[in-house]
Amino acid sequence: MRGVIWLVLLFTAAVVSASVLGPNDGLVSIYQGAWRVDLSLNLFLLLLLAAVVLTFVAFQAVTGLLALPTRAQAWREQKRERAAHAALREALTELFAARYARAQRAADQALLLQSHVPELTHDAQFATLSHLIAASSLHQLQDRTGRDSRLAGALESGRQAGGSSADGAQLLAAQWALDDRDAERSLALLSALPPGVARRTQALRVKLSATRQQRKPLEALQTARLLAKHQGFSALAAKALLRSLAIEALEQSLDEEQLRRTWAALDAANRKDAFVVARAARRAKALGQVSLAREWLQPLWDHMPRQDAESRQELALALVECAQGLGSDWLPRVEAALAAHGHDAALLAAAGAAFEQRQLWGKAKRPLEQTAASEALPKSVRRQALRSLASIARSEGDEHKAASMERRAAFLE
């Protein structure tokens, strides 16, 4: 199709030329002194056109010749720029491939080439990325001095570049400080971040690890709540983490006042978690506050029939440890739990301890005997049940049975 178009154009040009240049009646005379040159008008026009074309070609040639040094310089700079970008890409590739020495050398090469390319000399983002790759590689190679030097360069370039460059460098610095077991420096770097950056998921993850490293479970718990809100963990992992941090905070309480403050700092979900409540009750009992322990257990015991098996076990075993001085108001709760789940070994242990504390020895014997014979319960619970049976037997005047129970309890030590 293209050939047909060119053929039509050629024929058109021929027709136009024949029509315009056909009559050759014009004459052009050129005088120079005693000389005269006569040319036909058509020939003169053709010569004039040829002269214009030749002049244009000559001008272009001269211009191109004079521009050769500039073009050569631009070509060399372009080549260096491409080499710099290639070195940066290579550094990033080697870093991801865990070839850290090669990545560091490639990043150094990119920085060296940058200094020879005017277009890249003032590119702060290029410098920041190169410094960060080199610093990351040196961090993996355990060269902390070199890493900190490159990190300082990255922070300086990042501030010049503006935007998120400096924030990214500072986040990496906080992570590396955490790897160095310097949680205080990591938290200081995080606190210097803008509020919006400090709420990002990665920043919260670093803060969580730093606070846990410093053994500050309440601060870690607040950070973990934010992460869970931002879906930084799966629902199951978030629940387990919040539970473990709440328990750790409770275990660090050294007196009743501190324990109460820690309990008040927990959110409603933690105070409804059977594992957290059971651990809080045990800690209160260890500090001599048995009534406080039962006060925390009571709301969940009121809904014991609706608790799952693991929660029932934790709550029941916690009540066994806190049964000393148990009031009669607990008996309806225990009986309601037994009516709903009478085959749970832990509930039987709690019922036996409750009945024994209220001196309902007739009702206490069977649950205590089942508790003592249950292999699924902890030895401490079974031992306590045997000693309660021995106390009941002794109160009934059966010293032989009491001695037998004491021997069985001794074997569980």
CSV table of C-alpha atoms in Angstrom, one decimal:
chain,number,residue,atom,x,y,z
A,1,MET,CA,0.0,0.0,0.0
A,2,ARG,CA,2.8,2.4,0.8
A,3,GLY,CA,4.4,1.7,-2.6
A,4,VAL,CA,1.2,2.6,-4.4
A,5,ILE,CA,1.0,5.9,-2.4
A,6,TRP,CA,4.6,6.8,-3.4
A,7,LEU,CA,3.9,6.0,-7.0
A,8,VAL,CA,0.8,8.3,-7.0
A,9,LEU,CA,2.9,11.1,-5.4
A,10,LEU,CA,5.6,10.6,-8.0
A,11,PHE,CA,3.2,10.9,-10.9
A,12,THR,CA,1.7,14.0,-9.3
A,13,ALA,CA,5.1,15.6,-9.0
A,14,ALA,CA,5.8,14.8,-12.6
A,15,VAL,CA,2.5,16.3,-13.8
A,16,VAL,CA,3.1,19.5,-11.7
A,17,SER,CA,6.6,19.8,-13.0
A,18,ALA,CA,5.6,19.4,-16.6
A,19,SER,CA,2.8,22.0,-16.2
A,20,VAL,CA,5.0,24.6,-14.4
A,21,LEU,CA,8.3,24.1,-16.0
A,22,GLY,CA,7.1,23.2,-19.5
A,23,PRO,CA,7.1,26.7,-21.0
A,24,ASN,CA,10.7,27.9,-21.1
A,25,ASP,CA,10.2,31.5,-22.4
A,26,GLY,CA,11.8,33.3,-19.4
A,27,LEU,CA,15.4,34.4,-19.5
A,28,VAL,CA,17.7,35.4,-16.7
A,29,SER,CA,20.8,37.5,-17.5
A,30,ILE,CA,23.7,38.0,-15.0
A,31,TYR,CA,26.1,40.8,-15.7
A,32,GLN,CA,29.6,41.0,-14.2
A,33,GLY,CA,31.8,43.7,-15.7
A,34,ALA,CA,32.1,43.0,-19.4
A,35,TRP,CA,30.7,39.5,-19.0
A,36,ARG,CA,27.1,38.4,-19.3
A,37,VAL,CA,25.6,35.0,-18.6
A,38,ASP,CA,22.2,34.2,-19.9
A,39,LEU,CA,20.2,31.4,-18.2
A,40,SER,CA,16.8,30.1,-18.8
A,41,LEU,CA,14.4,30.9,-15.9
A,42,ASN,CA,13.9,27.2,-15.2
A,43,LEU,CA,17.6,26.5,-14.9
A,44,PHE,CA,18.1,29.5,-12.8
A,45,LEU,CA,15.4,28.3,-10.3
A,46,LEU,CA,16.9,24.9,-10.2
A,47,LEU,CA,20.4,26.2,-9.5
A,48,LEU,CA,19.0,28.6,-6.8
A,49,LEU,CA,17.2,25.7,-5.1
A,50,ALA,CA,20.4,23.5,-5.3
A,51,ALA,CA,22.4,26.4,-3.8
A,52,VAL,CA,19.9,26.8,-0.9
A,53,VAL,CA,20.0,23.0,-0.2
A,54,LEU,CA,23.8,22.9,-0.3
A,55,THR,CA,24.0,25.9,2.0
A,56,PHE,CA,21.7,24.3,4.5
A,57,VAL,CA,23.5,21.0,4.4
A,58,ALA,CA,26.9,22.8,4.9
A,59,PHE,CA,25.5,24.8,7.8
A,60,GLN,CA,24.2,21.6,9.5
A,61,ALA,CA,27.5,19.9,8.9
A,62,VAL,CA,29.5,22.7,10.4
A,63,THR,CA,27.0,23.0,13.4
A,64,GLY,CA,27.3,19.3,14.0
A,65,LEU,CA,31.0,19.4,13.9
A,66,LEU,CA,31.3,22.3,16.3
A,67,ALA,CA,28.8,20.5,18.7
A,68,LEU,CA,30.8,17.2,18.7
A,69,PRO,CA,32.7,18.0,22.0
A,70,THR,CA,29.5,19.0,23.8
A,71,ARG,CA,27.7,15.9,22.5
A,72,ALA,CA,30.7,13.7,23.5
A,73,GLN,CA,30.6,15.2,27.0
A,74,ALA,CA,26.8,14.7,27.3
A,75,TRP,CA,27.3,11.1,26.1
A,76,ARG,CA,30.0,10.4,28.7
A,77,GLU,CA,27.8,11.9,31.4
A,78,GLN,CA,24.8,9.9,30.3
A,79,LYS,CA,27.0,6.8,30.3
A,80,ARG,CA,28.1,7.5,33.9
A,81,GLU,CA,24.5,8.2,34.9
A,82,ARG,CA,23.4,4.9,33.5
A,83,ALA,CA,26.3,3.2,35.2
A,84,ALA,CA,25.3,4.8,38.5
A,85,HIS,CA,21.7,3.6,38.3
A,86,ALA,CA,23.0,0.2,37.3
A,87,ALA,CA,25.3,0.1,40.3
A,88,LEU,CA,22.4,1.1,42.6
A,89,ARG,CA,20.1,-1.6,41.1
A,90,GLU,CA,22.9,-4.2,41.5
A,91,ALA,CA,23.4,-3.1,45.2
A,92,LEU,CA,19.7,-3.6,45.9
A,93,THR,CA,19.7,-7.0,44.1
A,94,GLU,CA,22.7,-8.2,46.1
A,95,LEU,CA,21.2,-7.0,49.3
A,96,PHE,CA,18.0,-9.0,48.7
A,97,ALA,CA,20.1,-12.0,47.8
A,98,ALA,CA,22.0,-11.7,51.1
A,99,ARG,CA,25.4,-11.0,49.4
A,100,TYR,CA,26.1,-8.2,51.7
A,101,ALA,CA,29.7,-7.5,50.9
A,102,ARG,CA,28.9,-7.2,47.2
A,103,ALA,CA,25.9,-5.0,48.0
A,104,GLN,CA,28.1,-2.6,50.0
A,105,ARG,CA,30.7,-2.4,47.2
A,106,ALA,CA,28.0,-1.7,44.6
A,107,ALA,CA,26.4,1.0,46.8
A,108,ASP,CA,29.9,2.6,47.2
A,109,GLN,CA,30.3,2.5,43.4
A,110,ALA,CA,26.9,4.2,42.9
A,111,LEU,CA,27.9,7.0,45.3
A,112,LEU,CA,31.3,7.4,43.5
A,113,LEU,CA,29.6,7.6,40.1
A,114,GLN,CA,27.1,10.0,41.5
A,115,SER,CA,29.8,12.5,42.4
A,116,HIS,CA,30.9,12.6,38.7
A,117,VAL,CA,27.4,13.2,37.2
A,118,PRO,CA,26.1,16.7,37.5
A,119,GLU,CA,22.5,15.5,37.1
A,120,LEU,CA,22.9,13.2,40.1
A,121,THR,CA,25.1,15.4,42.2
A,122,HIS,CA,22.1,17.1,43.8
A,123,ASP,CA,19.8,14.0,43.8
A,124,ALA,CA,19.4,13.5,47.5
A,125,GLN,CA,17.1,10.5,47.2
A,126,PHE,CA,19.7,8.7,45.1
A,127,ALA,CA,22.3,9.4,47.8
A,128,THR,CA,19.9,8.4,50.6
A,129,LEU,CA,19.1,5.1,49.0
A,130,SER,CA,22.7,4.3,48.3
A,131,HIS,CA,23.7,5.1,51.9
A,132,LEU,CA,20.9,3.0,53.3
A,133,ILE,CA,21.8,0.0,51.2
A,134,ALA,CA,25.4,0.3,52.3
A,135,ALA,CA,24.4,0.7,55.9
A,136,SER,CA,22.0,-2.3,55.8
A,137,SER,CA,24.8,-4.4,54.3
A,138,LEU,CA,27.3,-3.3,57.0
A,139,HIS,CA,24.7,-4.0,59.7
A,140,GLN,CA,24.3,-7.6,58.5
A,141,LEU,CA,28.2,-7.8,58.5
A,142,GLN,CA,28.3,-6.6,62.1
A,143,ASP,CA,30.3,-3.5,61.1
A,144,ARG,CA,28.6,-1.1,63.5
A,145,THR,CA,31.1,1.7,63.0
A,146,GLY,CA,30.7,1.7,59.2
A,147,ARG,CA,27.0,1.3,59.5
A,148,ASP,CA,26.6,4.3,61.8
A,149,SER,CA,28.7,6.4,59.4
A,150,ARG,CA,26.6,5.4,56.4
A,151,LEU,CA,23.4,5.9,58.4
A,152,ALA,CA,24.5,9.5,59.3
A,153,GLY,CA,25.0,10.1,55.6
A,154,ALA,CA,21.6,8.7,54.8
A,155,LEU,CA,19.9,10.9,57.5
A,156,GLU,CA,21.6,14.0,56.2
A,157,SER,CA,20.7,13.2,52.6
A,158,GLY,CA,17.1,12.3,53.6
A,159,ARG,CA,16.6,15.7,55.3
A,160,GLN,CA,17.8,17.4,52.1
A,161,ALA,CA,15.5,15.3,50.0
A,162,GLY,CA,12.5,15.8,52.4
A,163,GLY,CA,9.4,13.6,52.2
A,164,SER,CA,9.7,10.1,53.7
A,165,SER,CA,13.4,9.5,53.0
A,166,ALA,CA,14.6,10.6,56.5
A,167,ASP,CA,11.7,8.9,58.2
A,168,GLY,CA,12.7,5.6,56.5
A,169,ALA,CA,16.3,6.0,57.6
A,170,GLN,CA,15.3,6.7,61.2
A,171,LEU,CA,13.0,3.7,61.3
A,172,LEU,CA,15.8,1.5,60.1
A,173,ALA,CA,18.1,3.0,62.7
A,174,ALA,CA,15.5,2.2,65.4
A,175,GLN,CA,15.3,-1.4,64.2
A,176,TRP,CA,19.1,-1.7,64.2
A,177,ALA,CA,19.4,-0.3,67.7
A,178,LEU,CA,16.9,-2.9,68.8
A,179,ASP,CA,19.0,-5.6,67.1
A,180,ASP,CA,22.0,-4.2,69.2
A,181,ARG,CA,19.9,-4.7,72.3
A,182,ASP,CA,19.8,-1.0,72.8
A,183,ALA,CA,16.1,-0.6,73.5
A,184,GLU,CA,16.5,2.9,75.0
A,185,ARG,CA,18.1,4.3,71.9
A,186,SER,CA,15.5,2.6,69.7
A,187,LEU,CA,12.7,4.2,71.7
A,188,ALA,CA,14.5,7.6,71.5
A,189,LEU,CA,14.7,7.4,67.7
A,190,LEU,CA,11.0,6.4,67.5
A,191,SER,CA,10.0,9.3,69.7
A,192,ALA,CA,11.7,11.7,67.3
A,193,LEU,CA,9.6,10.6,64.4
A,194,PRO,CA,6.6,12.7,63.3
A,195,PRO,CA,3.3,11.5,64.9
A,196,GLY,CA,1.9,10.1,61.7
A,197,VAL,CA,5.1,8.0,61.1
A,198,ALA,CA,5.2,6.8,64.7
A,199,ARG,CA,1.7,5.3,64.2
A,200,ARG,CA,2.7,3.2,61.2
A,201,THR,CA,2.7,-0.6,61.7
A,202,GLN,CA,6.4,-1.0,61.4
A,203,ALA,CA,7.1,1.7,63.9
A,204,LEU,CA,4.6,0.1,66.3
A,205,ARG,CA,6.3,-3.3,65.8
A,206,VAL,CA,9.7,-1.9,66.7
A,207,LYS,CA,8.3,0.0,69.7
A,208,LEU,CA,6.6,-3.2,70.9
A,209,SER,CA,9.8,-5.2,70.7
A,210,ALA,CA,11.7,-2.4,72.5
A,211,THR,CA,9.3,-2.1,75.4
A,212,ARG,CA,9.3,-5.8,75.8
A,213,GLN,CA,13.1,-5.8,75.7
A,214,GLN,CA,13.0,-3.2,78.5
A,215,ARG,CA,10.5,-5.4,80.4
A,216,LYS,CA,7.8,-2.7,80.4
A,217,PRO,CA,4.7,-4.9,79.8
A,218,LEU,CA,2.1,-2.1,80.4
A,219,GLU,CA,3.7,0.1,77.7
A,220,ALA,CA,4.1,-2.9,75.5
A,221,LEU,CA,0.4,-3.8,76.1
A,222,GLN,CA,-0.8,-0.3,74.9
A,223,THR,CA,1.4,-0.7,71.8
A,224,ALA,CA,0.1,-4.2,71.1
A,225,ARG,CA,-3.5,-2.9,71.3
A,226,LEU,CA,-2.7,-0.3,68.6
A,227,LEU,CA,-1.2,-3.0,66.5
A,228,ALA,CA,-4.2,-5.2,66.9
A,229,LYS,CA,-6.4,-2.3,66.0
A,230,HIS,CA,-4.4,-1.7,62.8
A,231,GLN,CA,-4.5,-5.5,62.1
A,232,GLY,CA,-0.8,-5.8,62.6
A,233,PHE,CA,-1.4,-9.4,63.8
A,234,SER,CA,-4.0,-12.1,63.1
A,235,ALA,CA,-6.9,-12.2,65.6
A,236,LEU,CA,-5.5,-15.3,67.3
A,237,ALA,CA,-2.0,-14.0,67.6
A,238,ALA,CA,-3.2,-10.6,68.9
A,239,LYS,CA,-5.3,-12.3,71.6
A,240,ALA,CA,-2.4,-14.5,72.7
A,241,LEU,CA,0.0,-11.5,72.8
A,242,LEU,CA,-2.3,-9.3,74.7
A,243,ARG,CA,-2.9,-12.1,77.2
A,244,SER,CA,0.8,-12.8,77.7
A,245,LEU,CA,1.6,-9.1,78.2
A,246,ALA,CA,-1.2,-8.6,80.7
A,247,ILE,CA,-0.1,-11.6,82.7
A,248,GLU,CA,3.5,-10.4,82.6
A,249,ALA,CA,2.4,-7.0,83.9
A,250,LEU,CA,0.5,-8.6,86.7
A,251,GLU,CA,3.5,-10.9,87.6
A,252,GLN,CA,5.7,-7.8,88.0
A,253,SER,CA,3.4,-6.3,90.8
A,254,LEU,CA,5.3,-6.4,94.1
A,255,ASP,CA,2.5,-5.2,96.5
A,256,GLU,CA,-1.3,-4.8,96.6
A,257,GLU,CA,-1.3,-1.1,95.5
A,258,GLN,CA,0.8,-1.9,92.4
A,259,LEU,CA,-1.3,-4.9,91.6
A,260,ARG,CA,-4.5,-2.8,91.8
A,261,ARG,CA,-3.0,-0.1,89.6
A,262,THR,CA,-1.9,-2.8,87.0
A,263,TRP,CA,-5.4,-4.3,87.1
A,264,ALA,CA,-7.0,-0.9,86.6
A,265,ALA,CA,-4.7,-0.3,83.6
A,266,LEU,CA,-5.9,-3.4,81.8
A,267,ASP,CA,-8.8,-3.0,79.4
A,268,ALA,CA,-12.2,-4.6,79.7
A,269,ALA,CA,-11.2,-7.5,77.3
A,270,ASN,CA,-8.3,-8.4,79.5
A,271,ARG,CA,-10.4,-8.3,82.7
A,272,LYS,CA,-12.8,-10.7,81.0
A,273,ASP,CA,-10.1,-13.1,79.9
A,274,ALA,CA,-10.2,-16.2,82.2
A,275,PHE,CA,-6.4,-16.8,81.9
A,276,VAL,CA,-5.6,-13.2,82.9
A,277,VAL,CA,-8.2,-13.1,85.7
A,278,ALA,CA,-6.9,-16.5,87.1
A,279,ARG,CA,-3.3,-15.2,87.0
A,280,ALA,CA,-4.3,-12.0,88.7
A,281,ALA,CA,-6.1,-14.0,91.4
A,282,ARG,CA,-3.0,-16.1,92.0
A,283,ARG,CA,-0.8,-13.0,92.2
A,284,ALA,CA,-3.2,-11.4,94.7
A,285,LYS,CA,-3.2,-14.6,96.8
A,286,ALA,CA,0.6,-14.7,96.7
A,287,LEU,CA,0.6,-11.1,98.1
A,288,GLY,CA,-1.8,-12.2,100.9
A,289,GLN,CA,-4.9,-10.7,99.4
A,290,VAL,CA,-7.2,-13.7,99.1
A,291,SER,CA,-10.4,-11.8,99.3
A,292,LEU,CA,-9.2,-9.5,96.5
A,293,ALA,CA,-8.4,-12.6,94.4
A,294,ARG,CA,-12.0,-13.9,94.9
A,295,GLU,CA,-13.4,-10.5,94.1
A,296,TRP,CA,-11.8,-10.6,90.7
A,297,LEU,CA,-12.8,-14.2,90.1
A,298,GLN,CA,-16.5,-13.6,91.0
A,299,PRO,CA,-17.7,-12.0,87.8
A,300,LEU,CA,-16.5,-14.8,85.6
A,301,TRP,CA,-17.7,-17.5,88.1
A,302,ASP,CA,-21.2,-16.0,87.9
A,303,HIS,CA,-21.2,-17.0,84.2
A,304,MET,CA,-19.2,-20.2,84.6
A,305,PRO,CA,-21.6,-22.5,82.7
A,306,ARG,CA,-21.1,-20.4,79.6
A,307,GLN,CA,-17.3,-20.5,79.7
A,308,ASP,CA,-15.3,-22.8,77.5
A,309,ALA,CA,-13.4,-25.8,78.8
A,310,GLU,CA,-10.0,-24.2,79.1
A,311,SER,CA,-11.4,-21.1,80.8
A,312,ARG,CA,-13.4,-23.2,83.3
A,313,GLN,CA,-10.2,-25.1,84.2
A,314,GLU,CA,-8.2,-21.9,84.8
A,315,LEU,CA,-10.9,-20.3,86.9
A,316,ALA,CA,-11.6,-23.5,88.9
A,317,LEU,CA,-7.9,-24.1,89.7
A,318,ALA,CA,-7.5,-20.4,90.7
A,319,LEU,CA,-10.4,-20.8,93.1
A,320,VAL,CA,-8.8,-23.9,94.6
A,321,GLU,CA,-5.7,-21.8,95.4
A,322,CYS,CA,-7.9,-19.0,96.8
A,323,ALA,CA,-10.4,-21.1,98.8
A,324,GLN,CA,-9.1,-20.2,102.2
A,325,GLY,CA,-11.8,-18.3,104.1
A,326,LEU,CA,-14.3,-18.8,101.3
A,327,GLY,CA,-17.8,-17.4,102.2
A,328,SER,CA,-21.1,-19.1,101.9
A,329,ASP,CA,-22.1,-16.8,99.0
A,330,TRP,CA,-19.8,-18.9,96.8
A,331,LEU,CA,-21.7,-22.1,97.3
A,332,PRO,CA,-24.5,-21.3,94.8
A,333,ARG,CA,-21.9,-20.5,92.2
A,334,VAL,CA,-20.0,-23.7,92.7
A,335,GLU,CA,-23.2,-25.8,92.7
A,336,ALA,CA,-24.4,-24.1,89.5
A,337,ALA,CA,-21.1,-24.9,87.8
A,338,LEU,CA,-21.2,-28.5,89.0
A,339,ALA,CA,-24.8,-28.8,87.7
A,340,ALA,CA,-23.7,-27.6,84.2
A,341,HIS,CA,-20.4,-29.4,84.0
A,342,GLY,CA,-20.2,-31.9,86.8
A,343,HIS,CA,-17.6,-34.1,85.0
A,344,ASP,CA,-14.9,-31.4,84.8
A,345,ALA,CA,-12.0,-32.5,87.1
A,346,ALA,CA,-11.0,-28.9,87.8
A,347,LEU,CA,-14.6,-28.0,88.8
A,348,LEU,CA,-14.7,-31.0,91.1
A,349,ALA,CA,-11.5,-29.8,92.7
A,350,ALA,CA,-12.9,-26.4,93.2
A,351,ALA,CA,-16.2,-27.8,94.7
A,352,GLY,CA,-14.3,-30.1,97.1
A,353,ALA,CA,-12.2,-27.1,98.3
A,354,ALA,CA,-15.3,-24.9,98.7
A,355,PHE,CA,-17.3,-27.5,100.6
A,356,GLU,CA,-14.3,-28.3,102.8
A,357,GLN,CA,-13.8,-24.7,103.7
A,358,ARG,CA,-17.5,-24.4,104.7
A,359,GLN,CA,-17.0,-27.7,106.7
A,360,LEU,CA,-19.6,-29.5,104.6
A,361,TRP,CA,-17.5,-32.6,104.9
A,362,GLY,CA,-20.2,-35.0,103.7
A,363,LYS,CA,-20.5,-33.1,100.4
A,364,ALA,CA,-16.8,-32.5,100.2
A,365,LYS,CA,-15.6,-36.1,100.4
A,366,ARG,CA,-16.6,-37.4,96.9
A,367,PRO,CA,-15.2,-34.4,94.9
A,368,LEU,CA,-12.0,-34.5,96.9
A,369,GLU,CA,-11.6,-38.2,96.3
A,370,GLN,CA,-12.1,-37.7,92.6
A,371,THR,CA,-9.7,-34.8,92.6
A,372,ALA,CA,-7.0,-36.9,94.4
A,373,ALA,CA,-7.4,-39.7,91.8
A,374,SER,CA,-7.4,-37.5,88.7
A,375,GLU,CA,-4.2,-37.7,86.7
A,376,ALA,CA,-5.2,-34.7,84.6
A,377,LEU,CA,-4.9,-32.2,87.5
A,378,PRO,CA,-1.7,-30.7,88.8
A,379,LYS,CA,0.1,-32.5,91.6
A,380,SER,CA,-0.3,-29.5,93.9
A,381,VAL,CA,-4.1,-29.7,93.6
A,382,ARG,CA,-4.2,-33.4,94.1
A,383,ARG,CA,-1.9,-33.0,97.1
A,384,GLN,CA,-4.1,-30.3,98.6
A,385,ALA,CA,-7.2,-32.6,98.1
A,386,LEU,CA,-5.4,-35.5,99.9
A,387,ARG,CA,-4.5,-33.3,102.8
A,388,SER,CA,-8.1,-32.0,103.0
A,389,LEU,CA,-9.3,-35.7,103.1
A,390,ALA,CA,-6.8,-36.3,105.9
A,391,SER,CA,-8.1,-33.4,107.8
A,392,ILE,CA,-11.6,-34.6,107.4
A,393,ALA,CA,-10.7,-38.1,108.5
A,394,ARG,CA,-8.9,-36.8,111.5
A,395,SER,CA,-11.9,-34.7,112.5
A,396,GLU,CA,-13.9,-37.8,112.3
A,397,GLY,CA,-11.5,-39.7,114.5
A,398,ASP,CA,-10.1,-42.0,111.8
A,399,GLU,CA,-6.4,-41.6,112.3
A,400,HIS,CA,-5.5,-44.6,110.2
A,401,LYS,CA,-7.2,-43.1,107.1
A,402,ALA,CA,-5.7,-39.7,107.9
A,403,ALA,CA,-2.2,-41.1,108.0
A,404,SER,CA,-2.8,-43.0,104.7
A,405,MET,CA,-3.9,-39.8,103.0
A,406,GLU,CA,-0.9,-37.9,104.4
A,407,ARG,CA,1.4,-40.6,103.0
A,408,ARG,CA,-0.2,-40.4,99.6
A,409,ALA,CA,0.2,-36.6,99.7
A,410,ALA,CA,3.8,-37.0,100.6
A,411,PHE,CA,4.4,-39.3,97.6
A,412,LEU,CA,3.1,-36.5,95.3
A,413,GLU,CA,5.9,-34.2,96.4
